[in-house]
Coordinates of C-alpha atoms and ligand atoms in Angstrom, one line a residue:
X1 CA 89.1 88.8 113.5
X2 CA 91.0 87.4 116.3
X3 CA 90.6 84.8 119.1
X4 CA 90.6 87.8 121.5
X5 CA 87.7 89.8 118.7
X6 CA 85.7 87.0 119.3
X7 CA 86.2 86.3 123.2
X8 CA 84.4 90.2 123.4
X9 CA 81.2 88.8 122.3
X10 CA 80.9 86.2 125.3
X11 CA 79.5 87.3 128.5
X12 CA 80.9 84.7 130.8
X13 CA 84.9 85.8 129.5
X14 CA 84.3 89.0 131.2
X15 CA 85.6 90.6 134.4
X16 CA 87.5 87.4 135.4
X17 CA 90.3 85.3 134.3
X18 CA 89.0 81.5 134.0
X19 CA 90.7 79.7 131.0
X20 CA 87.8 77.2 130.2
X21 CA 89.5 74.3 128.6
X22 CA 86.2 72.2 129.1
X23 CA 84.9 72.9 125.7
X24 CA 83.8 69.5 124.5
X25 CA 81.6 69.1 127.6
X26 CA 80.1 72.4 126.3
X27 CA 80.9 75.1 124.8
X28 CA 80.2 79.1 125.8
X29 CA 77.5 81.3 124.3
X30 CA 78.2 84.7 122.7
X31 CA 76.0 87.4 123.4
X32 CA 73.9 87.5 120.3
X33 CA 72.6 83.7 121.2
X34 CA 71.6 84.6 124.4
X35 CA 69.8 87.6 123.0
X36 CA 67.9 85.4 120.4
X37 CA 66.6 83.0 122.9
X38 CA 65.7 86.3 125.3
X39 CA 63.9 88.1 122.5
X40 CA 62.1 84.7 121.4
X41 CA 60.8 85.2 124.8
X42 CA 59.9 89.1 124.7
X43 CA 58.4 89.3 121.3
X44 CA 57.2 86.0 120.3
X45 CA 56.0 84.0 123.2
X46 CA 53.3 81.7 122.6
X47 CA 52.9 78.1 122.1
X48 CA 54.3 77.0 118.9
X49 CA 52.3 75.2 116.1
X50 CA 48.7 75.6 117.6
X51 CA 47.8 79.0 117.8
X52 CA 46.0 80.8 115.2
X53 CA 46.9 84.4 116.6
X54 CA 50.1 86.4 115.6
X55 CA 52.2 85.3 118.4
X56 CA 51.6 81.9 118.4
X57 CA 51.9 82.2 114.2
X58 CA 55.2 83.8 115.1
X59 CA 56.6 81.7 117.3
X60 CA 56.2 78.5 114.8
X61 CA 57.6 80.5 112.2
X62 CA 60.7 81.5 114.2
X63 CA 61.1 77.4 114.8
X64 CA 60.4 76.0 111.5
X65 CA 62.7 79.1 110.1
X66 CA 65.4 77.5 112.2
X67 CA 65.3 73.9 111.2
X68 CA 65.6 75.5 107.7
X69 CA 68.7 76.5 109.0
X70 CA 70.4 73.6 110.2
X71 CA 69.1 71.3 107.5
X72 CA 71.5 73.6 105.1
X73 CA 74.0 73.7 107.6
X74 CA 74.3 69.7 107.7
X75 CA 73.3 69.6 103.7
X76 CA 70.3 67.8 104.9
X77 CA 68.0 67.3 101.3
X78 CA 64.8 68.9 103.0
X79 CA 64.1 70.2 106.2
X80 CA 61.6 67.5 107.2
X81 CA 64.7 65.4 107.3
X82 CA 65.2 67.2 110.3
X83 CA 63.9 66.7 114.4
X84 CA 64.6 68.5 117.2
X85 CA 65.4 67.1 119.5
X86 CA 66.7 67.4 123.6
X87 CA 70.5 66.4 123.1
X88 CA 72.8 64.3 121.0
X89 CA 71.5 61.2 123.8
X90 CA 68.0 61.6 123.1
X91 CA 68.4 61.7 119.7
X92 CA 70.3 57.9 119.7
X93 CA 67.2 56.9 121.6
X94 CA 65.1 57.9 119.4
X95 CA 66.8 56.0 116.2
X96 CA 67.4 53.1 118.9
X97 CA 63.6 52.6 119.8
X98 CA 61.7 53.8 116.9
X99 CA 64.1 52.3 113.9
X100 CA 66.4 49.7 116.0
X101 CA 63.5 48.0 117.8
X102 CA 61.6 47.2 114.6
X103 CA 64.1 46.3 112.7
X104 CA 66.2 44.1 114.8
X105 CA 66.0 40.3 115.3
X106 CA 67.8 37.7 117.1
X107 CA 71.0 36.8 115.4
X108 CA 71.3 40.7 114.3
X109 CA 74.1 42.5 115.2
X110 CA 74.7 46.0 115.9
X111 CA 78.4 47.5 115.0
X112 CA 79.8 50.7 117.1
X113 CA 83.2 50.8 118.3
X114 CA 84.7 50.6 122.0
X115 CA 85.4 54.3 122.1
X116 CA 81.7 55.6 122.0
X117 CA 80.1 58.0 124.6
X118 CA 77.5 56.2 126.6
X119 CA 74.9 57.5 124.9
X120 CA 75.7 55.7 121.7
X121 CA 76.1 52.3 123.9
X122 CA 73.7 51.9 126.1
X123 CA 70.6 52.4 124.1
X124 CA 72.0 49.6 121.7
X125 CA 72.7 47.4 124.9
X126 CA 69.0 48.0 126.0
X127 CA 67.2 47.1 122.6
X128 CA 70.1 44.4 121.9
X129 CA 68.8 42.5 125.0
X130 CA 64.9 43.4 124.1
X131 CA 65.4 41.7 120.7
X132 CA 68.3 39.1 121.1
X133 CA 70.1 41.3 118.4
X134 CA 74.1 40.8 119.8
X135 CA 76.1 44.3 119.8
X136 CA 79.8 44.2 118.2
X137 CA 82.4 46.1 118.6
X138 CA 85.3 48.1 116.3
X139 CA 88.5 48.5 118.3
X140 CA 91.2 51.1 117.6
X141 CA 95.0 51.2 117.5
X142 CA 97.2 53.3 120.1
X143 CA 96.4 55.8 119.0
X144 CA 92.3 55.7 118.5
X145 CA 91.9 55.2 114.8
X146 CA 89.9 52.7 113.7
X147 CA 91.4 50.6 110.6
X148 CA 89.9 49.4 107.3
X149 CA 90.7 45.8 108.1
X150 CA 89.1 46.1 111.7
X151 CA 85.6 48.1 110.1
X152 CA 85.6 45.2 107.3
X153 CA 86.1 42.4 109.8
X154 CA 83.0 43.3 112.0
X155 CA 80.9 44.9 109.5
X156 CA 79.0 41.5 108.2
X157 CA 76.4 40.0 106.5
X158 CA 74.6 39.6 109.9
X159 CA 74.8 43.9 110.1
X160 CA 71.8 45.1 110.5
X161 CA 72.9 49.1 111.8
X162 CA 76.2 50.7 112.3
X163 CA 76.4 53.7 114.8
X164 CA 79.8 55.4 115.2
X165 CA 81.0 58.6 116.9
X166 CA 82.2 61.0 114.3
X167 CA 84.9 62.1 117.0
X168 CA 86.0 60.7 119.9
X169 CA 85.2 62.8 122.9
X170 CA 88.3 61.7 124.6
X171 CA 90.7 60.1 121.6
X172 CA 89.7 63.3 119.8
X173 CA 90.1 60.9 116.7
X174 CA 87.8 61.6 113.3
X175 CA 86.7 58.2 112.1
X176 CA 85.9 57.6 108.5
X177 CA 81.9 57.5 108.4
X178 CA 81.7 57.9 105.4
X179 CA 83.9 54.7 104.1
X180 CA 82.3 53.0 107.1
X181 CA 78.8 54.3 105.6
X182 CA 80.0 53.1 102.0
X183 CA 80.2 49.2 103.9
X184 CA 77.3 49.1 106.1
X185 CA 75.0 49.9 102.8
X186 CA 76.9 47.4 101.0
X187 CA 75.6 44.5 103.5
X188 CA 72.4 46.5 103.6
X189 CA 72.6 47.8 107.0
X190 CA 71.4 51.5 108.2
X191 CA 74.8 54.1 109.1
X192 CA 73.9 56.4 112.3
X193 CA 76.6 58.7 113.3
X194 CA 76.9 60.2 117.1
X195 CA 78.3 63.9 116.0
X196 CA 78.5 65.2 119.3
X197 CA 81.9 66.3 119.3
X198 CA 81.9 67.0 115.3
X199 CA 79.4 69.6 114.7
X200 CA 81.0 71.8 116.6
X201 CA 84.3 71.8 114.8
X202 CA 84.0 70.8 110.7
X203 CA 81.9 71.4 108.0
X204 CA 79.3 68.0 108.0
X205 CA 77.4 67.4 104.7
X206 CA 75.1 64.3 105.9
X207 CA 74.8 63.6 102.0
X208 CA 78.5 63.4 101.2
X209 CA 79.0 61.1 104.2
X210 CA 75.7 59.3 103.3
X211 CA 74.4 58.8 106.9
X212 CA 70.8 57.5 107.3
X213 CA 70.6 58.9 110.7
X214 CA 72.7 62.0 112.0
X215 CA 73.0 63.3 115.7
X216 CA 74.2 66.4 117.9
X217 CA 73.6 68.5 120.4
X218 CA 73.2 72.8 120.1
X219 CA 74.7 73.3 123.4
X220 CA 78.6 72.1 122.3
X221 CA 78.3 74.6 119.3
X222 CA 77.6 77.5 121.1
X223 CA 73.4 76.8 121.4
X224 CA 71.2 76.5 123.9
X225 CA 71.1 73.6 126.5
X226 CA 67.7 71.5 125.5
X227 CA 67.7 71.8 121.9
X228 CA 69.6 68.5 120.1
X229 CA 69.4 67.2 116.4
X230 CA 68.6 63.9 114.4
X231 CA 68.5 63.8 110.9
X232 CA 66.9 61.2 108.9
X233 CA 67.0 59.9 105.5
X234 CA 62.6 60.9 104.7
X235 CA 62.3 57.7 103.8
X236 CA 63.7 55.6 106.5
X237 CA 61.8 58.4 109.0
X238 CA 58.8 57.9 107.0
X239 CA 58.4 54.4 107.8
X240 CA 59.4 54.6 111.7
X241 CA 56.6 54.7 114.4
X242 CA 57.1 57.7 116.6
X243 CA 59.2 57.2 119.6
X244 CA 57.4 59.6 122.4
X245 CA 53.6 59.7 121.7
X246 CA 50.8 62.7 123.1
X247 CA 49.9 66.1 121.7
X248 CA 51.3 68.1 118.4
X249 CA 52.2 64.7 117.2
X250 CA 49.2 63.4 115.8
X251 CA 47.4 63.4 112.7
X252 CA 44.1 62.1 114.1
X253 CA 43.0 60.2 117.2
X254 CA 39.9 58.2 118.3
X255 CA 39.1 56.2 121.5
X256 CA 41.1 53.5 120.7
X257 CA 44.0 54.2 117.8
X258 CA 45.7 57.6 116.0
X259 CA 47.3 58.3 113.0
X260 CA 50.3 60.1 113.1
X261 CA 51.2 64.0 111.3
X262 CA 53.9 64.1 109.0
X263 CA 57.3 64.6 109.1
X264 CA 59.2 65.8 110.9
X265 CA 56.2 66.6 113.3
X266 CA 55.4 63.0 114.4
X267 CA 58.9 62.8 115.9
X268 CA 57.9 65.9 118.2
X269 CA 55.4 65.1 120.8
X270 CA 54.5 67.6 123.1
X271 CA 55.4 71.6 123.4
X272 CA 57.9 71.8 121.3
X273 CA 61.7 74.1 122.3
X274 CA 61.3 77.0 120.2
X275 CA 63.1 79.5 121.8
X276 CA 66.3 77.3 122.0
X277 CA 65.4 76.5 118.2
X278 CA 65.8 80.1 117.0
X279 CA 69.2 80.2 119.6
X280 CA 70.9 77.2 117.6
X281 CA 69.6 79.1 114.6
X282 CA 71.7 82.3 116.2
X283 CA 74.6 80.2 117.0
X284 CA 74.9 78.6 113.8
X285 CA 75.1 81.8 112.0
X286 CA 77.6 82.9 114.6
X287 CA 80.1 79.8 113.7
X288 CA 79.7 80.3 110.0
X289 CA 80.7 84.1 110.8
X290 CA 83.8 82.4 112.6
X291 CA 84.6 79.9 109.8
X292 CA 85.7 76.3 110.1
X293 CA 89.1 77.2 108.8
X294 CA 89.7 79.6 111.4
X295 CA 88.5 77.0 113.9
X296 CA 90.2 74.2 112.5
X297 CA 93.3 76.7 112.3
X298 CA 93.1 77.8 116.3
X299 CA 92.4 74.6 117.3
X300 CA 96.0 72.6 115.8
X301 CA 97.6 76.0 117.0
X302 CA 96.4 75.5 120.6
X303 CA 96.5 71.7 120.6
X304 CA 99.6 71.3 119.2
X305 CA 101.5 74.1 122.3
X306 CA 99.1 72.1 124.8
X307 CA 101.0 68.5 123.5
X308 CA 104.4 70.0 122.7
X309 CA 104.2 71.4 126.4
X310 CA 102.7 68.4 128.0
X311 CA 106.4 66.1 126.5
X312 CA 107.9 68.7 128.0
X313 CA 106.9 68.5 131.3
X314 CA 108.0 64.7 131.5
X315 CA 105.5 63.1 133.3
X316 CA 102.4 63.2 131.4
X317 CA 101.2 60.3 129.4
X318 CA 98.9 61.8 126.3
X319 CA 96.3 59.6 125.3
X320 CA 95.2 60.0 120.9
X321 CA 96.8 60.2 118.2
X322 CA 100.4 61.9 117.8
X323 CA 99.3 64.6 115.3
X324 CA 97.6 67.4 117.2
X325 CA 95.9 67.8 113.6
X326 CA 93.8 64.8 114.4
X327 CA 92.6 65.9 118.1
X328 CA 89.8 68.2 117.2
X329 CA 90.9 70.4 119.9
X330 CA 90.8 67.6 122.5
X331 CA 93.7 66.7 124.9
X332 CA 93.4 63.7 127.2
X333 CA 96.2 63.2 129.6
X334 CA 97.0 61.6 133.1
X335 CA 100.1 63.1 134.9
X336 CA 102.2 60.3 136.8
X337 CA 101.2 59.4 140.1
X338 CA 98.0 61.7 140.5
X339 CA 94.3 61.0 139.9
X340 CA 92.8 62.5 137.5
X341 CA 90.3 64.3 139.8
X342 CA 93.1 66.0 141.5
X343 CA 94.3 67.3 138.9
X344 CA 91.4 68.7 138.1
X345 CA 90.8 70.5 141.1
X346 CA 94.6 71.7 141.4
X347 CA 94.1 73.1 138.2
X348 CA 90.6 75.1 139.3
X349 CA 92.8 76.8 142.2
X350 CA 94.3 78.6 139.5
X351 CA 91.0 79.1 137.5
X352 CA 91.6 76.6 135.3
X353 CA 88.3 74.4 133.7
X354 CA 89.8 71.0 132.7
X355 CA 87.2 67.9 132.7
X356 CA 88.5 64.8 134.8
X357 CA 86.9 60.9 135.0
X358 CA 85.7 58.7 132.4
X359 CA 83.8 60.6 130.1
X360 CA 80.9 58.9 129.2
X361 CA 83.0 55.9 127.7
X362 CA 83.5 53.3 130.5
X363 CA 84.2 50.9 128.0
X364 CA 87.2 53.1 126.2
X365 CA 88.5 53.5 129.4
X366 CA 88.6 49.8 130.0
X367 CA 90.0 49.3 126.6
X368 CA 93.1 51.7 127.3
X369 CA 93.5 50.7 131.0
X370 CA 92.6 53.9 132.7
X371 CA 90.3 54.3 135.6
X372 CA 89.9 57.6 134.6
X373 CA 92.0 60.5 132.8
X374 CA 91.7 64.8 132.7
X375 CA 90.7 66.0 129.4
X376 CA 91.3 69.4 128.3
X377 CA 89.7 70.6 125.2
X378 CA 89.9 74.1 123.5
X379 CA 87.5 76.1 120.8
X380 CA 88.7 78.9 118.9
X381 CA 87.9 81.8 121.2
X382 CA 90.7 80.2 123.5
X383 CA 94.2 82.0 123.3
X384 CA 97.8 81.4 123.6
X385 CA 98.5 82.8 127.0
X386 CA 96.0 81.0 128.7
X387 CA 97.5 77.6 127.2
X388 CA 100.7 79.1 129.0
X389 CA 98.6 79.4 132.0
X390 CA 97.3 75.8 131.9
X391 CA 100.8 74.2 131.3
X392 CA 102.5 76.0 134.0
X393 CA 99.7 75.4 136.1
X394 CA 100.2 71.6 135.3
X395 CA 103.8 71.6 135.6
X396 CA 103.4 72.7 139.4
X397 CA 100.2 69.7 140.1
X398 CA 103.2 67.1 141.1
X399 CA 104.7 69.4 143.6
X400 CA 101.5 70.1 145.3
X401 CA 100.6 66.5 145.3
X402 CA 104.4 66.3 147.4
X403 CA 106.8 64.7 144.6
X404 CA 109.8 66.3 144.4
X405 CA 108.7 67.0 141.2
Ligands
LIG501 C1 80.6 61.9 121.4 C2 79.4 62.3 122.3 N1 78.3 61.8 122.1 C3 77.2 62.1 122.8 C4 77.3 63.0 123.8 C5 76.0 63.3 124.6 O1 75.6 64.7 124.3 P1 74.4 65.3 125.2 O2 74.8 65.1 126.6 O3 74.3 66.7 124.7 O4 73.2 64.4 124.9 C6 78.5 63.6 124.1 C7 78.6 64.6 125.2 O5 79.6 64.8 125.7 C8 79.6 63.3 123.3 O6 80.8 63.8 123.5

């Protein structure tokens, strides 16, 4: 199969030519993920985990059957290991409140590094300043990798949790949870890992990398917006009070206390999303049909054209490592002289989706001096010509902006 085999199955690359180079925001949805959540809909509808009638029986088997599949797509050890969440940030809140805010003290600290996405800052800010706990954090080189000396330097005895970004969402960098995992245990601190922006793109085996807690979101792998992940070690889960409290969550309750169910229930107050639950389960058996090597393959092929073009044009500064092997398909750029945001909307005159501003990650863009920058970022259903399409396209943004060039 081919990058143009694969582009047939999704709805929205029909009839039109829009190159979407805003992958890492989100990505598209083939047809047979829309379809699951629609025929959740027409065949199963009923309120999950209550019901005693076939629909309702139905509908929780359809969601428990898909967290069966995404703990074996993570290598999760049981499927109570694993929640469901709304998105990659509520899943960070969640391990913030429930885990950080009982375990944390004054003199703690809290380790992530300058390049994380807001949602793996600020809800260590918040309980940091609830619980005098002081947050720390890793710096990269140049090029955004983080170094042994700089993860042993701030990873202490005072370590209480480390939570790092699997990839950068604008450095595009991999960092190495799982030697960073191998430290934090050594000074008996808990490893969370933000994998927003890896899911989507490599194989992740939570046991290899030996996180405690694991997060991302079904919408940048091809799911459904609504429908996010945390996995937990049972054990660390186990002990944790639930973070949003109310119905489904609850074991039993009196006037004046509850007990909570068990895992991974406790965790999921409320209604819970079963329809997008059996579309992640669709999409994930749509990306395992695709491959990671084949991913992994399309994505250097395009990334790499994208940066050779970019030095060619002569007035782009590239932001991330050199090695378009280490961008996981994400290109973050400013072109000489024009904002990002104009850029941006230069490049959507020729039907071209590029991201522009600071990405979530105010502090990163303090740290490498940029107000903002453009990020493109491609998946493997993007194709050679429409890279052709975005360079010229970019090679033209400094006329229209009235350089000479
Ligand atoms: C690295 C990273 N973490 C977290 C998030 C937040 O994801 P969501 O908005 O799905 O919660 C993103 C989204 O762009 C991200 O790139």
């Amino acid at each position: 199969m081919t990058a143009e085999d694969f582009r047939q199955d999704f709805p929205i690359f029909q009839g039109n030519d829009y190159v979407y180079f805003d992958n890492a925001a989100t990505s598209q949805r083939p047809l047979q993920v829309i379809d699951a959540v629609s025929d959740f809909y027409k065949r199963s509808n009923a309120n999950p985990l209550r019901g005693l009638y076939d629909w309702s029986v139905d509908a929780t088997d359809r969601y428990e059957h898909a967290r069966k599949v995404v703990a074996s797509f993570i290598g999760a050890a049981s499927e109570t290991e694993i929640v469901f969440t709304r998105n990659t940030t509520e899943s960070m809140n969640l391990v913030a409140y429930s885990y950080g805010m009982a375990n944390l003290r004054a003199g703690d600290e809290v380790v992530i590094t300058v390049m994380e996405h807001h949602s793996n800052i600020l809800p260590w800010q918040s309980v940091c300043n609830k619980t005098g706990a002081k947050l720390v954090f890793m710096e990269p080189d140049e090029e955004g990798y983080i170094s042994r000396e700089e993860y042993e330097s701030k990873i202490t005895e005072r370590t209480r949790i480390v939570s790092v970004g699997h990839v950068s969402n604008v450095m595009g960098v991999t960092n190495p949870v799982k030697e960073i995992a191998a430290l934090a245990h050594k000074v008996g601190a808990v490893m969370v890992v933000d994998g927003a922006q890896a899911a989507p793109h490599m194989k992740v085996d939570v046991r290899d990398i030996d996180a405690d807690f694991y997060a991302f979101s079904g919408h940048k792998l091809m799911g459904p917006m609504g429908i996010g992940v945390l996995y937990g070690k049972e054990k660390l889960l186990d002990k944790m009070d639930p973070f949003l409290t109310g119905g489904e969550m609850i074991e039993y309750v009196t006037r004046d206390s509850a007990t909570w169910a068990e895992l991974p229930h406790k965790f999921e107050a409320g209604t819970v999303n079963a329809a997008d639950a059996v579309g992640l389960e669709e999409a994930i058996h749509y990306f395992e049909k695709v491959g990671f090597d084949f991913i992994r393959e399309r994505e250097i092929a395009l990334t790499s054209r994208i940066m050779e073009g970019m030095k060619a044009n002569g007035h782009v500064k590239l932001y991330g490592p050199e090695d378009p092997a280490d961008h996981c398909g994400i290109v973050t750029f400013v072109i000489d002289g024009v904002h990002p945001h104009d850029t941006a909307s230069i490049l959507n005159e020729d039907h071209i989706c590029i991201r522009a501003g600071h990405h979530c990650a105010q502090p990163l863009m303090q740290f490498i001096g940029a107000g903002s920058t453009a990020r493109a970022s491609v998946y493997f259903y993007n194709t050679e010509e429409e890279v052709e399409r975005f360079l010229k396209s970019l090679d033209g943004v400094r006329k229209v902006m009235g350089y000479g060039y």
